[in-house]
């Protein structure tokens, strides 16, 4: 009799706690998992950027980029290496985890020999004629800029994904970023965002980002091809990544305005 009672109590406890154990994460929890995903202590990579207009005309650019983590903060610098008319153009980003501290970005234009600081109000400006804004170039949105809501699940390219909606926390943020809404599709198996849909300030469909190639490099999930398509202009930007090297011990002096103006030299 004691055995029967024990089994009954154990089963009752399991039935009570099972719904809690199986509860879906919130939209914010999913996006926090994306933000905290393992991406190495630092990264060096080359990039090919292809701009394609509505008529199929292409412009191809080559870049090299570097990223280094400082605790929960990140510093990133990207240099254009080709073609010659934009060589040494560079973007430096300090991405701070503290929500009360604005991120810092600087763009160096060698033709003007001038460093331009990107203000918070300019984060929604498009970067060098691409379909990516300065904010998009950081790859992961500032979580505190949005209210996050889990909309459900959806299969993307054969992968089970969370569907998470982000809406700006204020009209000011919406004006700064240029988006009234975004929907992120996050793979459940690796916390990687594989698609993002964007709507403009007026609530119209604006553009789509798709990760078309994703592989593990040194045990870290890494995008090899990203396509951003603006459905309003029929323009798209293709980013292809190669030569990824993680955890090489990048020097702090690389992530400075001095290096921004000096340019990349192998």
PDB file of C-alpha atoms in Angstrom:
ATOM      1  CA  UNK A   1       0.000   0.000   0.000  1.00  0.00           C
ATOM      2  CA  UNK A   2       2.855   2.368   0.866  1.00  0.00           C
ATOM      3  CA  UNK A   3       4.377   1.720  -2.579  1.00  0.00           C
ATOM      4  CA  UNK A   4       1.097   2.593  -4.319  1.00  0.00           C
ATOM      5  CA  UNK A   5       0.778   5.830  -2.332  1.00  0.00           C
ATOM      6  CA  UNK A   6       4.378   6.783  -3.112  1.00  0.00           C
ATOM      7  CA  UNK A   7       3.900   6.204  -6.835  1.00  0.00           C
ATOM      8  CA  UNK A   8       0.620   8.136  -6.799  1.00  0.00           C
ATOM      9  CA  UNK A   9       2.223  11.109  -5.037  1.00  0.00           C
ATOM     10  CA  UNK A  10       5.175  11.101  -7.435  1.00  0.00           C
ATOM     11  CA  UNK A  11       2.860  11.000 -10.448  1.00  0.00           C
ATOM     12  CA  UNK A  12       0.747  13.833  -9.032  1.00  0.00           C
ATOM     13  CA  UNK A  13       3.861  15.956  -8.467  1.00  0.00           C
ATOM     14  CA  UNK A  14       5.026  15.304 -12.041  1.00  0.00           C
ATOM     15  CA  UNK A  15       1.639  16.287 -13.478  1.00  0.00           C
ATOM     16  CA  UNK A  16       1.681  19.529 -11.477  1.00  0.00           C
ATOM     17  CA  UNK A  17       5.231  20.528 -12.425  1.00  0.00           C
ATOM     18  CA  UNK A  18       5.299  19.287 -16.045  1.00  0.00           C
ATOM     19  CA  UNK A  19       3.421  22.305 -17.493  1.00  0.00           C
ATOM     20  CA  UNK A  20       5.928  24.611 -15.798  1.00  0.00           C
ATOM     21  CA  UNK A  21       8.899  22.664 -17.133  1.00  0.00           C
ATOM     22  CA  UNK A  22       7.453  22.741 -20.644  1.00  0.00           C
ATOM     23  CA  UNK A  23       6.395  26.400 -20.558  1.00  0.00           C
ATOM     24  CA  UNK A  24       7.457  28.354 -23.625  1.00  0.00           C
ATOM     25  CA  UNK A  25      10.076  31.074 -23.154  1.00  0.00           C
ATOM     26  CA  UNK A  26       9.030  34.693 -23.474  1.00  0.00           C
ATOM     27  CA  UNK A  27       9.984  36.781 -26.478  1.00  0.00           C
ATOM     28  CA  UNK A  28      12.538  38.655 -24.375  1.00  0.00           C
ATOM     29  CA  UNK A  29      14.063  35.419 -23.069  1.00  0.00           C
ATOM     30  CA  UNK A  30      14.488  34.145 -26.622  1.00  0.00           C
ATOM     31  CA  UNK A  31      16.191  37.358 -27.727  1.00  0.00           C
ATOM     32  CA  UNK A  32      18.421  37.303 -24.641  1.00  0.00           C
ATOM     33  CA  UNK A  33      19.501  33.797 -25.651  1.00  0.00           C
ATOM     34  CA  UNK A  34      20.338  35.152 -29.118  1.00  0.00           C
ATOM     35  CA  UNK A  35      22.347  37.970 -27.562  1.00  0.00           C
ATOM     36  CA  UNK A  36      24.200  35.573 -25.232  1.00  0.00           C
ATOM     37  CA  UNK A  37      24.941  32.937 -27.863  1.00  0.00           C
ATOM     38  CA  UNK A  38      28.574  31.770 -27.969  1.00  0.00           C
ATOM     39  CA  UNK A  39      30.469  33.777 -30.594  1.00  0.00           C
ATOM     40  CA  UNK A  40      34.063  33.570 -29.400  1.00  0.00           C
ATOM     41  CA  UNK A  41      36.178  36.182 -27.639  1.00  0.00           C
ATOM     42  CA  UNK A  42      37.200  37.795 -30.918  1.00  0.00           C
ATOM     43  CA  UNK A  43      36.784  37.348 -34.673  1.00  0.00           C
ATOM     44  CA  UNK A  44      38.611  38.263 -37.866  1.00  0.00           C
ATOM     45  CA  UNK A  45      36.966  37.721 -41.253  1.00  0.00           C
ATOM     46  CA  UNK A  46      36.862  38.910 -44.857  1.00  0.00           C
ATOM     47  CA  UNK A  47      33.632  40.005 -46.502  1.00  0.00           C
ATOM     48  CA  UNK A  48      32.347  40.468 -50.033  1.00  0.00           C
ATOM     49  CA  UNK A  49      29.484  42.926 -50.349  1.00  0.00           C
ATOM     50  CA  UNK A  50      27.383  42.897 -53.525  1.00  0.00           C
ATOM     51  CA  UNK A  51      24.794  45.616 -54.168  1.00  0.00           C
ATOM     52  CA  UNK A  52      22.153  44.661 -56.754  1.00  0.00           C
ATOM     53  CA  UNK A  53      19.644  47.199 -58.101  1.00  0.00           C
ATOM     54  CA  UNK A  54      16.169  46.585 -59.545  1.00  0.00           C
ATOM     55  CA  UNK A  55      17.676  46.079 -63.029  1.00  0.00           C
ATOM     56  CA  UNK A  56      20.175  43.477 -61.865  1.00  0.00           C
ATOM     57  CA  UNK A  57      23.199  45.780 -62.048  1.00  0.00           C
ATOM     58  CA  UNK A  58      25.853  44.823 -59.494  1.00  0.00           C
ATOM     59  CA  UNK A  59      28.498  46.668 -57.517  1.00  0.00           C
ATOM     60  CA  UNK A  60      31.002  44.524 -55.657  1.00  0.00           C
ATOM     61  CA  UNK A  61      33.061  45.609 -52.660  1.00  0.00           C
ATOM     62  CA  UNK A  62      35.553  43.818 -50.453  1.00  0.00           C
ATOM     63  CA  UNK A  63      36.077  44.336 -46.735  1.00  0.00           C
ATOM     64  CA  UNK A  64      37.863  42.955 -43.715  1.00  0.00           C
ATOM     65  CA  UNK A  65      36.291  43.142 -40.278  1.00  0.00           C
ATOM     66  CA  UNK A  66      37.316  42.523 -36.688  1.00  0.00           C
ATOM     67  CA  UNK A  67      35.372  42.091 -33.449  1.00  0.00           C
ATOM     68  CA  UNK A  68      36.497  41.761 -29.847  1.00  0.00           C
ATOM     69  CA  UNK A  69      34.480  41.189 -26.689  1.00  0.00           C
ATOM     70  CA  UNK A  70      35.113  43.173 -23.518  1.00  0.00           C
ATOM     71  CA  UNK A  71      32.949  41.348 -20.999  1.00  0.00           C
ATOM     72  CA  UNK A  72      29.423  41.957 -22.286  1.00  0.00           C
ATOM     73  CA  UNK A  73      30.537  44.903 -24.424  1.00  0.00           C
ATOM     74  CA  UNK A  74      31.803  44.518 -27.990  1.00  0.00           C
ATOM     75  CA  UNK A  75      34.063  46.557 -30.250  1.00  0.00           C
ATOM     76  CA  UNK A  76      33.963  46.131 -34.023  1.00  0.00           C
ATOM     77  CA  UNK A  77      35.850  47.708 -36.898  1.00  0.00           C
ATOM     78  CA  UNK A  78      35.322  47.183 -40.633  1.00  0.00           C
ATOM     79  CA  UNK A  79      37.606  48.399 -43.430  1.00  0.00           C
ATOM     80  CA  UNK A  80      36.778  48.575 -47.131  1.00  0.00           C
ATOM     81  CA  UNK A  81      39.701  47.263 -49.200  1.00  0.00           C
ATOM     82  CA  UNK A  82      38.229  47.366 -52.734  1.00  0.00           C
ATOM     83  CA  UNK A  83      37.349  49.063 -55.042  1.00  0.00           C
ATOM     84  CA  UNK A  84      39.877  51.867 -54.996  1.00  0.00           C
ATOM     85  CA  UNK A  85      37.314  54.683 -54.821  1.00  0.00           C
ATOM     86  CA  UNK A  86      36.172  53.596 -51.353  1.00  0.00           C
ATOM     87  CA  UNK A  87      39.333  51.885 -50.104  1.00  0.00           C
ATOM     88  CA  UNK A  88      40.121  52.727 -46.450  1.00  0.00           C
ATOM     89  CA  UNK A  89      36.558  53.806 -45.705  1.00  0.00           C
ATOM     90  CA  UNK A  90      35.992  52.331 -42.249  1.00  0.00           C
ATOM     91  CA  UNK A  91      33.358  51.921 -39.539  1.00  0.00           C
ATOM     92  CA  UNK A  92      34.174  51.617 -35.830  1.00  0.00           C
ATOM     93  CA  UNK A  93      31.475  50.506 -33.379  1.00  0.00           C
ATOM     94  CA  UNK A  94      31.461  50.283 -29.588  1.00  0.00           C
ATOM     95  CA  UNK A  95      28.431  48.190 -28.619  1.00  0.00           C
ATOM     96  CA  UNK A  96      27.703  48.633 -24.902  1.00  0.00           C
ATOM     97  CA  UNK A  97      25.599  46.213 -22.855  1.00  0.00           C
ATOM     98  CA  UNK A  98      24.503  48.960 -20.433  1.00  0.00           C
ATOM     99  CA  UNK A  99      21.030  50.117 -21.614  1.00  0.00           C
ATOM    100  CA  UNK A 100      21.651  53.576 -20.135  1.00  0.00           C
ATOM    101  CA  UNK A 101      24.748  54.085 -22.287  1.00  0.00           C
ATOM    102  CA  UNK A 102      24.412  54.942 -25.980  1.00  0.00           C
ATOM    103  CA  UNK A 103      26.532  52.886 -28.353  1.00  0.00           C
ATOM    104  CA  UNK A 104      29.301  54.755 -30.173  1.00  0.00           C
ATOM    105  CA  UNK A 105      29.902  54.604 -33.932  1.00  0.00           C
ATOM    106  CA  UNK A 106      32.341  56.479 -36.155  1.00  0.00           C
ATOM    107  CA  UNK A 107      32.622  56.437 -39.945  1.00  0.00           C
ATOM    108  CA  UNK A 108      35.892  57.433 -41.603  1.00  0.00           C
ATOM    109  CA  UNK A 109      35.689  58.872 -45.135  1.00  0.00           C
ATOM    110  CA  UNK A 110      39.212  59.005 -46.628  1.00  0.00           C
ATOM    111  CA  UNK A 111      38.201  61.305 -49.494  1.00  0.00           C
ATOM    112  CA  UNK A 112      37.313  63.946 -46.901  1.00  0.00           C
ATOM    113  CA  UNK A 113      39.958  62.832 -44.389  1.00  0.00           C
ATOM    114  CA  UNK A 114      37.189  63.134 -41.856  1.00  0.00           C
ATOM    115  CA  UNK A 115      35.758  61.002 -39.051  1.00  0.00           C
ATOM    116  CA  UNK A 116      31.987  61.319 -38.703  1.00  0.00           C
ATOM    117  CA  UNK A 117      30.386  60.322 -35.428  1.00  0.00           C
ATOM    118  CA  UNK A 118      27.098  58.500 -35.918  1.00  0.00           C
ATOM    119  CA  UNK A 119      24.611  59.905 -33.407  1.00  0.00           C
ATOM    120  CA  UNK A 120      21.766  57.914 -31.868  1.00  0.00           C
ATOM    121  CA  UNK A 121      19.358  59.774 -34.150  1.00  0.00           C
ATOM    122  CA  UNK A 122      21.343  58.609 -37.207  1.00  0.00           C
ATOM    123  CA  UNK A 123      21.208  54.891 -36.401  1.00  0.00           C
ATOM    124  CA  UNK A 124      18.458  54.398 -38.991  1.00  0.00           C
ATOM    125  CA  UNK A 125      20.533  55.895 -41.827  1.00  0.00           C
ATOM    126  CA  UNK A 126      21.659  53.462 -44.501  1.00  0.00           C
ATOM    127  CA  UNK A 127      25.303  52.430 -44.534  1.00  0.00           C
ATOM    128  CA  UNK A 128      27.292  53.185 -47.697  1.00  0.00           C
ATOM    129  CA  UNK A 129      24.390  52.707 -50.118  1.00  0.00           C
ATOM    130  CA  UNK A 130      23.534  49.232 -48.807  1.00  0.00           C
ATOM    131  CA  UNK A 131      20.207  47.949 -47.497  1.00  0.00           C
ATOM    132  CA  UNK A 132      21.682  47.773 -43.983  1.00  0.00           C
ATOM    133  CA  UNK A 133      21.353  50.683 -41.581  1.00  0.00           C
ATOM    134  CA  UNK A 134      24.145  51.604 -39.187  1.00  0.00           C
ATOM    135  CA  UNK A 135      22.138  49.837 -36.475  1.00  0.00           C
ATOM    136  CA  UNK A 136      21.755  46.723 -38.642  1.00  0.00           C
ATOM    137  CA  UNK A 137      25.535  46.536 -39.002  1.00  0.00           C
ATOM    138  CA  UNK A 138      25.705  45.584 -35.321  1.00  0.00           C
ATOM    139  CA  UNK A 139      23.867  42.355 -36.322  1.00  0.00           C
ATOM    140  CA  UNK A 140      21.962  42.015 -33.040  1.00  0.00           C
ATOM    141  CA  UNK A 141      19.394  44.710 -32.125  1.00  0.00           C
ATOM    142  CA  UNK A 142      19.569  46.558 -28.837  1.00  0.00           C
ATOM    143  CA  UNK A 143      17.117  44.530 -26.765  1.00  0.00           C
ATOM    144  CA  UNK A 144      16.071  47.529 -24.669  1.00  0.00           C
ATOM    145  CA  UNK A 145      14.947  49.416 -27.789  1.00  0.00           C
ATOM    146  CA  UNK A 146      12.045  47.001 -28.302  1.00  0.00           C
ATOM    147  CA  UNK A 147       9.155  45.286 -26.591  1.00  0.00           C
ATOM    148  CA  UNK A 148       9.484  41.583 -27.459  1.00  0.00           C
ATOM    149  CA  UNK A 149       6.518  39.250 -27.918  1.00  0.00           C
ATOM    150  CA  UNK A 150       6.513  35.560 -28.823  1.00  0.00           C
ATOM    151  CA  UNK A 151       4.099  35.031 -31.726  1.00  0.00           C
ATOM    152  CA  UNK A 152       4.555  31.269 -31.993  1.00  0.00           C
ATOM    153  CA  UNK A 153       6.651  28.885 -34.049  1.00  0.00           C
ATOM    154  CA  UNK A 154       7.359  28.602 -37.766  1.00  0.00           C
ATOM    155  CA  UNK A 155       9.520  26.426 -39.978  1.00  0.00           C
ATOM    156  CA  UNK A 156      12.193  28.349 -41.901  1.00  0.00           C
ATOM    157  CA  UNK A 157      14.368  26.473 -44.413  1.00  0.00           C
ATOM    158  CA  UNK A 158      13.437  23.210 -42.739  1.00  0.00           C
ATOM    159  CA  UNK A 159      14.328  24.420 -39.232  1.00  0.00           C
ATOM    160  CA  UNK A 160      11.917  24.839 -36.315  1.00  0.00           C
ATOM    161  CA  UNK A 161      12.069  28.501 -35.264  1.00  0.00           C
ATOM    162  CA  UNK A 162      10.596  30.805 -32.665  1.00  0.00           C
ATOM    163  CA  UNK A 163       8.725  33.750 -34.211  1.00  0.00           C
ATOM    164  CA  UNK A 164       9.368  36.854 -32.100  1.00  0.00           C
ATOM    165  CA  UNK A 165       7.957  40.333 -32.709  1.00  0.00           C
ATOM    166  CA  UNK A 166       9.808  43.480 -31.687  1.00  0.00           C
ATOM    167  CA  UNK A 167       8.074  46.867 -31.463  1.00  0.00           C
ATOM    168  CA  UNK A 168       9.924  50.081 -30.489  1.00  0.00           C
ATOM    169  CA  UNK A 169       9.550  51.164 -26.870  1.00  0.00           C
ATOM    170  CA  UNK A 170       8.795  54.762 -27.925  1.00  0.00           C
ATOM    171  CA  UNK A 171       8.071  56.965 -30.932  1.00  0.00           C
ATOM    172  CA  UNK A 172      11.540  58.479 -30.541  1.00  0.00           C
ATOM    173  CA  UNK A 173      13.192  55.072 -30.885  1.00  0.00           C
ATOM    174  CA  UNK A 174      11.000  54.282 -33.888  1.00  0.00           C
ATOM    175  CA  UNK A 175      12.051  57.521 -35.583  1.00  0.00           C
ATOM    176  CA  UNK A 176      15.730  56.904 -34.800  1.00  0.00           C
ATOM    177  CA  UNK A 177      15.764  53.299 -36.039  1.00  0.00           C
ATOM    178  CA  UNK A 178      13.315  53.663 -38.921  1.00  0.00           C
ATOM    179  CA  UNK A 179      11.269  50.585 -38.000  1.00  0.00           C
ATOM    180  CA  UNK A 180       7.757  50.385 -36.560  1.00  0.00           C
ATOM    181  CA  UNK A 181       8.006  46.616 -36.196  1.00  0.00           C
ATOM    182  CA  UNK A 182      10.294  43.672 -36.819  1.00  0.00           C
ATOM    183  CA  UNK A 183       9.800  39.921 -36.644  1.00  0.00           C
ATOM    184  CA  UNK A 184      12.760  37.679 -35.857  1.00  0.00           C
ATOM    185  CA  UNK A 185      12.835  33.959 -36.641  1.00  0.00           C
ATOM    186  CA  UNK A 186      15.185  32.225 -34.200  1.00  0.00           C
ATOM    187  CA  UNK A 187      16.245  28.613 -34.576  1.00  0.00           C
ATOM    188  CA  UNK A 188      15.304  26.604 -31.505  1.00  0.00           C
ATOM    189  CA  UNK A 189      18.326  24.318 -31.721  1.00  0.00           C
ATOM    190  CA  UNK A 190      21.064  26.980 -31.711  1.00  0.00           C
ATOM    191  CA  UNK A 191      19.491  30.391 -30.822  1.00  0.00           C
ATOM    192  CA  UNK A 192      20.533  31.826 -34.210  1.00  0.00           C
ATOM    193  CA  UNK A 193      18.329  34.361 -36.007  1.00  0.00           C
ATOM    194  CA  UNK A 194      17.908  33.127 -39.585  1.00  0.00           C
ATOM    195  CA  UNK A 195      15.357  35.632 -40.887  1.00  0.00           C
ATOM    196  CA  UNK A 196      14.146  39.107 -39.973  1.00  0.00           C
ATOM    197  CA  UNK A 197      11.176  40.969 -41.471  1.00  0.00           C
ATOM    198  CA  UNK A 198      11.024  44.766 -41.124  1.00  0.00           C
ATOM    199  CA  UNK A 199       8.243  47.359 -41.430  1.00  0.00           C
ATOM    200  CA  UNK A 200       8.872  51.083 -41.960  1.00  0.00           C
ATOM    201  CA  UNK A 201       7.696  53.960 -39.772  1.00  0.00           C
ATOM    202  CA  UNK A 202       4.334  54.033 -41.603  1.00  0.00           C
ATOM    203  CA  UNK A 203       3.755  50.340 -40.941  1.00  0.00           C
ATOM    204  CA  UNK A 204       4.476  49.227 -44.511  1.00  0.00           C
ATOM    205  CA  UNK A 205       6.491  46.121 -45.325  1.00  0.00           C
ATOM    206  CA  UNK A 206      10.051  47.328 -45.881  1.00  0.00           C
ATOM    207  CA  UNK A 207      12.668  44.593 -46.149  1.00  0.00           C
ATOM    208  CA  UNK A 208      13.691  41.043 -45.303  1.00  0.00           C
ATOM    209  CA  UNK A 209      16.975  39.647 -44.027  1.00  0.00           C
ATOM    210  CA  UNK A 210      17.792  35.988 -44.662  1.00  0.00           C
ATOM    211  CA  UNK A 211      20.738  33.890 -43.530  1.00  0.00           C
ATOM    212  CA  UNK A 212      21.228  31.750 -46.630  1.00  0.00           C
ATOM    213  CA  UNK A 213      24.282  29.850 -45.425  1.00  0.00           C
ATOM    214  CA  UNK A 214      25.187  28.982 -41.842  1.00  0.00           C
ATOM    215  CA  UNK A 215      27.962  26.671 -40.687  1.00  0.00           C
ATOM    216  CA  UNK A 216      29.926  25.796 -37.572  1.00  0.00           C
ATOM    217  CA  UNK A 217      33.496  27.130 -37.576  1.00  0.00           C
ATOM    218  CA  UNK A 218      35.739  26.270 -34.632  1.00  0.00           C
ATOM    219  CA  UNK A 219      32.580  25.032 -32.915  1.00  0.00           C
ATOM    220  CA  UNK A 220      30.813  28.410 -33.350  1.00  0.00           C
ATOM    221  CA  UNK A 221      27.756  28.928 -35.561  1.00  0.00           C
ATOM    222  CA  UNK A 222      28.813  31.426 -38.240  1.00  0.00           C
ATOM    223  CA  UNK A 223      26.886  33.043 -41.109  1.00  0.00           C
ATOM    224  CA  UNK A 224      28.561  32.628 -44.494  1.00  0.00           C
ATOM    225  CA  UNK A 225      25.914  34.387 -46.586  1.00  0.00           C
ATOM    226  CA  UNK A 226      23.367  37.047 -45.623  1.00  0.00           C
ATOM    227  CA  UNK A 227      20.895  38.677 -48.020  1.00  0.00           C
ATOM    228  CA  UNK A 228      18.960  41.858 -47.209  1.00  0.00           C
ATOM    229  CA  UNK A 229      16.184  42.677 -49.696  1.00  0.00           C
ATOM    230  CA  UNK A 230      14.292  45.979 -49.738  1.00  0.00           C
ATOM    231  CA  UNK A 231      10.850  45.177 -51.155  1.00  0.00           C
ATOM    232  CA  UNK A 232      10.005  48.858 -51.644  1.00  0.00           C
ATOM    233  CA  UNK A 233      12.988  49.600 -53.922  1.00  0.00           C
ATOM    234  CA  UNK A 234      13.698  46.085 -55.265  1.00  0.00           C
ATOM    235  CA  UNK A 235      17.303  46.594 -54.202  1.00  0.00           C
ATOM    236  CA  UNK A 236      19.260  43.977 -52.301  1.00  0.00           C
ATOM    237  CA  UNK A 237      22.604  43.595 -50.577  1.00  0.00           C
ATOM    238  CA  UNK A 238      24.443  40.290 -50.365  1.00  0.00           C
ATOM    239  CA  UNK A 239      27.123  39.762 -47.710  1.00  0.00           C
ATOM    240  CA  UNK A 240      29.414  36.750 -48.072  1.00  0.00           C
ATOM    241  CA  UNK A 241      31.896  35.889 -45.328  1.00  0.00           C
ATOM    242  CA  UNK A 242      35.145  33.932 -45.544  1.00  0.00           C
ATOM    243  CA  UNK A 243      38.377  33.256 -43.657  1.00  0.00           C
ATOM    244  CA  UNK A 244      36.700  33.397 -40.255  1.00  0.00           C
ATOM    245  CA  UNK A 245      39.210  33.066 -37.436  1.00  0.00           C
ATOM    246  CA  UNK A 246      38.038  33.077 -33.829  1.00  0.00           C
ATOM    247  CA  UNK A 247      39.989  33.658 -30.616  1.00  0.00           C
ATOM    248  CA  UNK A 248      43.247  34.866 -32.154  1.00  0.00           C
ATOM    249  CA  UNK A 249      43.969  37.428 -29.424  1.00  0.00           C
ATOM    250  CA  UNK A 250      43.273  40.661 -31.330  1.00  0.00           C
ATOM    251  CA  UNK A 251      45.048  43.727 -29.917  1.00  0.00           C
ATOM    252  CA  UNK A 252      43.102  46.547 -28.257  1.00  0.00           C
ATOM    253  CA  UNK A 253      44.856  49.166 -30.393  1.00  0.00           C
ATOM    254  CA  UNK A 254      42.993  47.853 -33.446  1.00  0.00           C
ATOM    255  CA  UNK A 255      39.712  49.269 -32.120  1.00  0.00           C
ATOM    256  CA  UNK A 256      40.613  52.971 -32.010  1.00  0.00           C
ATOM    257  CA  UNK A 257      39.912  56.111 -34.017  1.00  0.00           C
ATOM    258  CA  UNK A 258      43.620  56.263 -34.796  1.00  0.00           C
ATOM    259  CA  UNK A 259      43.405  52.879 -36.525  1.00  0.00           C
ATOM    260  CA  UNK A 260      40.153  53.950 -38.168  1.00  0.00           C
ATOM    261  CA  UNK A 261      42.013  56.774 -39.932  1.00  0.00           C
ATOM    262  CA  UNK A 262      45.147  54.767 -40.593  1.00  0.00           C
ATOM    263  CA  UNK A 263      43.338  52.040 -42.549  1.00  0.00           C
ATOM    264  CA  UNK A 264      43.889  48.304 -42.764  1.00  0.00           C
ATOM    265  CA  UNK A 265      47.319  46.988 -43.684  1.00  0.00           C
ATOM    266  CA  UNK A 266      48.061  43.266 -43.772  1.00  0.00           C
TER     267      UNK A 266
END
